[in-house]
Amino acid sequence: MADDIPMDVLSSSGASDASSFCSTGPTTPASSPLFRPSGSDDLAVLTQLAHLRSIESVASEPVKSVCVVGAGYVGGPTAAVLALYHPSITVEVLDRDPRRIQQWQSPHLPVHESGLETVVRTVRDGADMAGDEGLTDPLSVQKRGRNLFFTCDTATIARADIVFMAVNTPTKTFGVGAGCATNMTAFDSAMREVAAHAKPGAIIVEKSTVPGGTAERVRKMLSTYRPGVPFEVLSNPEFLAEGCAIDNLTAPDRVLIGSAGTPSGRRAARTLANLYEAWVPSSKILQTNSWSSELAKLVANAMLAQRISSINSISAICEKTGAEVDQVAHAIGLDARIGPQFLKAGLGFGGSCFRKDIASLAYLAESLGLDDVAHYWRQVNVMNERQRDRFSRKVIDCFERNLVGRKLAILGFAFKKNTGDTRESLAVDVIRQLLEERPAEIAIFDPYCRPEDILREIMSVAPEAVHNEVVKISSDPYLACSQAHAVLVVTDCDQFRNTRPKKKRATTQSVLFPQKSPAWAPAHDLLCHETTLERETWTHDGVSYQLNAQDACSPNCSDCRTTCDRPSVTEQVEWTRIAYNMLEPRWVFDGRGQLDAAELEKLGVRVDTVGRRTA
Ligand SMILES: NC(=O)c1ccc[n+]([C@@H]2O[C@H](COP(=O)([O-])OP(=O)(O)OC[C@H]3O[C@@H](n4cnc5c(N)ncnc54)[C@H](O)[C@@H]3O)[C@@H](O)[C@H]2O)c1
Ligand SMILES: O=c1ccn([C@@H]2O[C@H](COP(=O)(O)OP(=O)(O)O[C@H]3O[C@H](CO)[C@@H](O)[C@H](O)[C@H]3O)[C@@H](O)[C@H]2O)c(=O)[nH]1
């Protein structure tokens, strides 16, 4: 990859590589003025051509091909939904990690999201489709072609009219700004590939969450690498939350598009808006300048996280008084100006976004000389860490500060329910602190996390506990909790509740993927079942789709082994069974405030709930 090539070399080395700039994609007719095959492919010709094509030509042609760089939690689902709503556009997802690409091409998608598998299979493998007549009438059945592809080949960039940048932007861990600034290594490296390969007139879209001012920086980068070649750079931050990604993508609260305020920038923004308008009402598509758009993404996350830290700070007061945090949250949430969302007290916020985006916002404020502003936002992260410390400390105190010889069970490792994502898992800190007290065993169960992901996270904080098998991953919640002196509920999975969760209003997803459809079931249910080879159907927008059978994996497929070894735990656990097999003092620590403590206590266990004084 061009990753290792210095900037000045890369801009000139582009000349020898120019054949890939203008390669003709299979879906792009040679007659397309946007995308001309070139016999004398070299950078000079391209640049000349670009000059001849006025800037007016940027984005003025219909979009035929899209490239999404980064096949992660954002890139994969975004590409799949885009492909679903635009059957005539070829969507190619590029990643430098061949293992990730291979998983997206297989039945074992690297991302667990309800409904994702159905959408991916429809657009990646093609399907039979029919309108109101249904699939039973062979005469009305048509083929829906494949239009989603996954690849490691950077040549795909050259085919794209629009390139979405969806690579990871974690916090920098070294050098200037360590612990706060955004690490732009992956983004910049991907951008260099784009700069080298993108065809003149391409629109480059920032989907990744990036520091304010990045669009401006990218524009400069492009003009250095490809002087005189017209490109447009847009900011189009993603607001999906994990666990409900398909829902959020198919029915977003808003789509934000930031552009340079130039006529060509606004035209590019319109082209992107047109893409979304295939399924998003135009009233929900917002256009701003790039800086506002980039900043709005950081601020949205900071404000959401701030609410969680605020209510968690109140939970600390509740635990020392007679107040109950859920009652307080309910009372204040009824005020229409406050609203009820994001007021659930718990162990704090985890996940790959909130902490790093607040750090990035604070770093921005600091670099602008606004130290008070930086301090204000940093406190949101500080409160968040304290919340976990308080929880671990409470567990240790309940055992009179002696965990030696005790077994603890952890229910849930993902940072929230309905995802297998272990990044910034709240459990890691809790486990690290408990391990300092030298318990005999910590057993972990999570319905969606891969054991290797859990072990990798724990290895990073307590490698010896993994080597000595003090920490064990269990594929069965009852085994994990058997003979445990305490059970800690760390993730808000519905499976861990002891009451039925309240029915939520019908979501887009439940309309797209009705509960009875096999498409709704977790991926591993389908994979381990014969239905893999059956032709499942689903309906969307009045169209019924019949999925093609997936190719069987090779007999030694390691993903098949991992998945099929794990029982599917989609039902709520039986607390009677868990309580029966626990050992005195039989503590249950509810780190998510989602258990009915009174009911649980009837089973003879002692319950401690976040935000309530311990009895
Ligand atoms: N995860 C979320 O819920 C979420 C939601 C909204 C926004 N975001 C933002 O979206 C961005 C992506 O997040 P994610 O969770 O999808 O990350 P991820 O780590 O799941 O995926 C990023 C992918 O980019 C690939 N990549 C890195 N450098 C590359 C390069 N030079 N060329 C090609 N591929 C490259 C990686 O291999 C990886 O597969 C981040 O900026 C994040 O802050 C994430
Ligand atoms: O009332 C609440 C709500 C959430 N959480 C926790 O907060 C974290 C984040 O939850 P959530 O926001 O639902 O998940 P993310 O996938 O991290 O999504 C956030 O981060 C994404 C990445 O930027 C944004 O796109 C989304 O809009 C934003 O919600 C999780 O640990 C939750 O358990 C609480 O403790 N209490």
XYZ file of C-alpha atoms in Angstrom, residues 223-464:
242
model
C -4.230 19.428 -4.215
C -0.665 18.510 -3.208
C -0.920 14.946 -4.462
C -2.964 15.672 -7.548
C -2.452 19.328 -8.406
C -5.101 20.744 -10.658
C -7.362 17.707 -10.491
C -10.892 18.559 -9.366
C -12.209 16.747 -6.305
C -14.833 17.652 -3.765
C -14.557 16.792 -0.083
C -17.689 16.445 2.045
C -18.211 15.771 5.710
C -21.007 13.281 6.302
C -20.591 11.959 9.844
C -22.274 8.750 10.870
C -24.636 8.714 13.853
C -25.539 5.022 13.999
C -25.344 3.279 17.353
C -24.176 -0.303 17.559
C -26.817 -2.898 18.255
C -29.360 -0.985 16.162
C -27.208 -0.035 13.179
C -29.615 -1.185 10.469
C -32.474 0.609 12.164
C -30.436 3.793 12.439
C -29.204 3.566 8.858
C -32.609 2.882 7.345
C -34.415 5.492 9.457
C -31.864 8.065 10.592
C -32.892 11.014 12.777
C -30.973 13.186 10.323
C -28.292 13.029 7.678
C -25.693 15.757 7.986
C -23.716 16.913 4.971
C -21.003 19.541 5.285
C -19.394 21.032 2.211
C -17.119 23.848 1.132
C -19.567 26.647 0.439
C -18.487 26.858 -3.229
C -20.959 26.166 -6.069
C -19.140 22.937 -6.869
C -19.089 21.964 -3.176
C -22.813 22.547 -2.924
C -23.368 20.529 -6.086
C -21.402 17.645 -4.606
C -23.493 17.904 -1.437
C -26.632 17.721 -3.582
C -25.334 14.594 -5.316
C -24.802 12.958 -1.937
C -28.189 14.150 -0.697
C -29.773 12.592 -3.810
C -28.291 9.237 -2.833
C -29.849 9.425 0.632
C -33.171 10.658 -0.695
C -33.796 7.166 -2.050
C -34.927 6.382 1.487
C -34.481 9.417 3.756
C -37.065 12.241 3.615
C -35.374 15.392 2.311
C -36.548 17.279 5.417
C -34.120 15.141 7.417
C -31.121 15.973 5.248
C -29.206 18.906 6.637
C -26.538 20.862 4.814
C -23.902 22.916 6.634
C -20.309 23.919 6.146
C -17.673 21.231 6.748
C -16.472 22.591 10.085
C -19.994 22.687 11.531
C -20.641 19.173 10.358
C -17.397 17.788 11.806
C -17.908 19.608 15.088
C -21.580 18.599 15.334
C -20.581 14.936 15.310
C -18.226 15.376 18.274
C -20.742 17.529 20.115
C -23.605 15.057 19.613
C -21.544 12.339 21.263
C -20.268 14.644 23.983
C -23.795 15.764 24.901
C -25.101 12.183 24.999
C -22.181 11.058 27.141
C -22.578 14.095 29.370
C -26.131 13.008 30.213
C -24.868 9.576 31.220
C -22.125 11.027 33.422
C -24.606 13.452 34.934
C -27.076 10.761 35.924
C -24.247 8.524 37.137
C -22.998 11.313 39.383
C -26.515 11.396 40.848
C -26.430 7.612 41.284
C -23.495 8.107 43.672
C -25.656 10.443 45.768
C -28.540 7.952 45.667
C -26.330 5.125 46.913
C -25.542 7.179 50.029
C -29.123 8.358 50.630
C -32.604 6.915 50.325
C -33.174 8.189 46.781
C -33.350 5.737 43.850
C -31.686 6.864 40.666
C -34.282 5.339 38.326
C -37.037 7.210 40.130
C -35.061 10.439 39.871
C -34.332 9.837 36.166
C -37.983 9.099 35.455
C -39.119 12.221 37.285
C -36.736 14.546 35.467
C -37.154 12.804 32.097
C -40.865 13.678 32.061
C -39.855 17.296 31.692
C -40.149 17.710 27.939
C -37.113 19.982 27.988
C -34.986 17.195 29.459
C -36.581 14.098 27.923
C -36.137 10.479 29.027
C -33.340 9.237 26.744
C -29.790 8.520 27.851
C -30.614 8.810 31.521
C -30.034 5.197 32.463
C -27.533 5.025 35.290
C -25.127 2.128 35.231
C -21.473 1.319 35.017
C -20.883 4.270 32.707
C -20.484 4.459 28.977
C -18.210 2.148 27.038
C -17.694 1.634 23.322
C -15.264 2.954 20.790
C -16.828 6.398 20.384
C -17.849 8.430 23.431
C -14.573 8.484 25.348
C -12.408 9.221 22.342
C -14.736 11.820 20.838
C -14.911 13.727 24.126
C -11.125 13.544 24.360
C -10.922 14.915 20.831
C -13.341 17.753 21.638
C -11.393 18.652 24.769
C -8.142 18.561 22.812
C -9.617 20.888 20.214
C -10.694 23.317 22.946
C -7.262 23.131 24.534
C -5.491 23.775 21.258
C -7.680 26.848 20.834
C -6.494 28.078 24.246
C -9.894 27.338 25.841
C -8.639 25.465 28.893
C -11.860 25.850 30.906
C -13.868 24.384 28.067
C -11.424 21.489 27.768
C -11.593 20.875 31.519
C -15.404 20.914 31.464
C -15.649 18.179 28.841
C -12.820 16.094 30.294
C -14.836 15.816 33.497
C -17.413 13.783 31.578
C -14.768 11.121 30.991
C -13.395 11.433 34.516
C -16.873 10.821 36.014
C -17.244 7.844 33.739
C -14.081 6.198 35.028
C -15.042 6.913 38.651
C -18.337 5.107 38.143
C -16.573 1.854 37.309
C -14.106 2.295 40.170
C -16.976 2.774 42.613
C -18.675 -0.366 41.343
C -15.568 -2.555 41.674
C -14.856 -1.089 45.088
C -18.400 -1.882 46.221
C -18.003 -5.516 45.166
C -14.710 -5.766 47.051
C -16.195 -4.081 50.142
C -19.165 -6.468 50.169
C -16.625 -9.280 50.567
C -14.914 -7.380 53.376
C -12.025 -6.637 51.048
C -11.065 -10.248 50.650
C -11.780 -12.005 47.400
C -9.093 -14.657 47.827
C -10.540 -18.084 47.056
C -13.775 -16.648 45.657
C -15.340 -17.277 42.264
C -16.958 -14.347 40.494
C -19.130 -14.605 37.389
C -19.430 -11.757 34.904
C -22.574 -11.642 32.776
C -21.877 -9.582 29.693
C -18.626 -8.353 28.221
C -19.705 -6.222 25.244
C -19.971 -2.500 25.949
C -23.746 -2.656 25.472
C -26.473 -5.113 24.564
C -27.043 -6.625 21.104
C -23.464 -6.278 19.957
C -20.351 -8.417 20.106
C -18.087 -5.341 20.160
C -15.599 -5.515 23.020
C -13.874 -2.180 22.365
C -13.785 -0.052 25.536
C -15.703 -2.778 27.318
C -16.718 -1.687 30.806
C -15.990 -5.192 32.020
C -12.245 -4.873 31.384
C -11.622 -2.274 34.091
C -13.912 -4.036 36.531
C -12.140 -7.355 35.953
C -8.706 -5.735 36.230
C -9.587 -4.202 39.588
C -11.136 -7.410 40.918
C -8.094 -9.431 39.831
C -5.913 -7.264 42.063
C -7.725 -8.933 44.994
C -6.618 -12.367 43.740
C -9.926 -14.204 43.420
C -9.774 -17.928 42.589
C -11.689 -17.519 39.337
C -13.497 -14.996 37.185
C -15.839 -16.669 34.689
C -17.228 -14.585 31.834
C -20.275 -15.186 29.684
C -21.463 -12.985 26.824
C -24.074 -14.001 24.242
C -22.391 -12.304 21.273
C -18.681 -11.671 21.940
C -16.117 -13.940 20.380
C -13.972 -15.616 23.076
C -10.796 -14.514 21.291
C -11.914 -10.866 21.461
C -12.621 -11.146 25.198
C -9.267 -12.788 25.860
C -7.410 -10.196 23.803
C -8.934 -7.374 25.862
C -8.087 -9.041 29.170
C -4.606 -9.962 27.987
C -3.948 -6.258 27.523
C -4.549 -5.530 31.227
C -3.864 -8.821 33.034
C -1.977 -11.325 30.866
C -0.952 -13.536 33.792
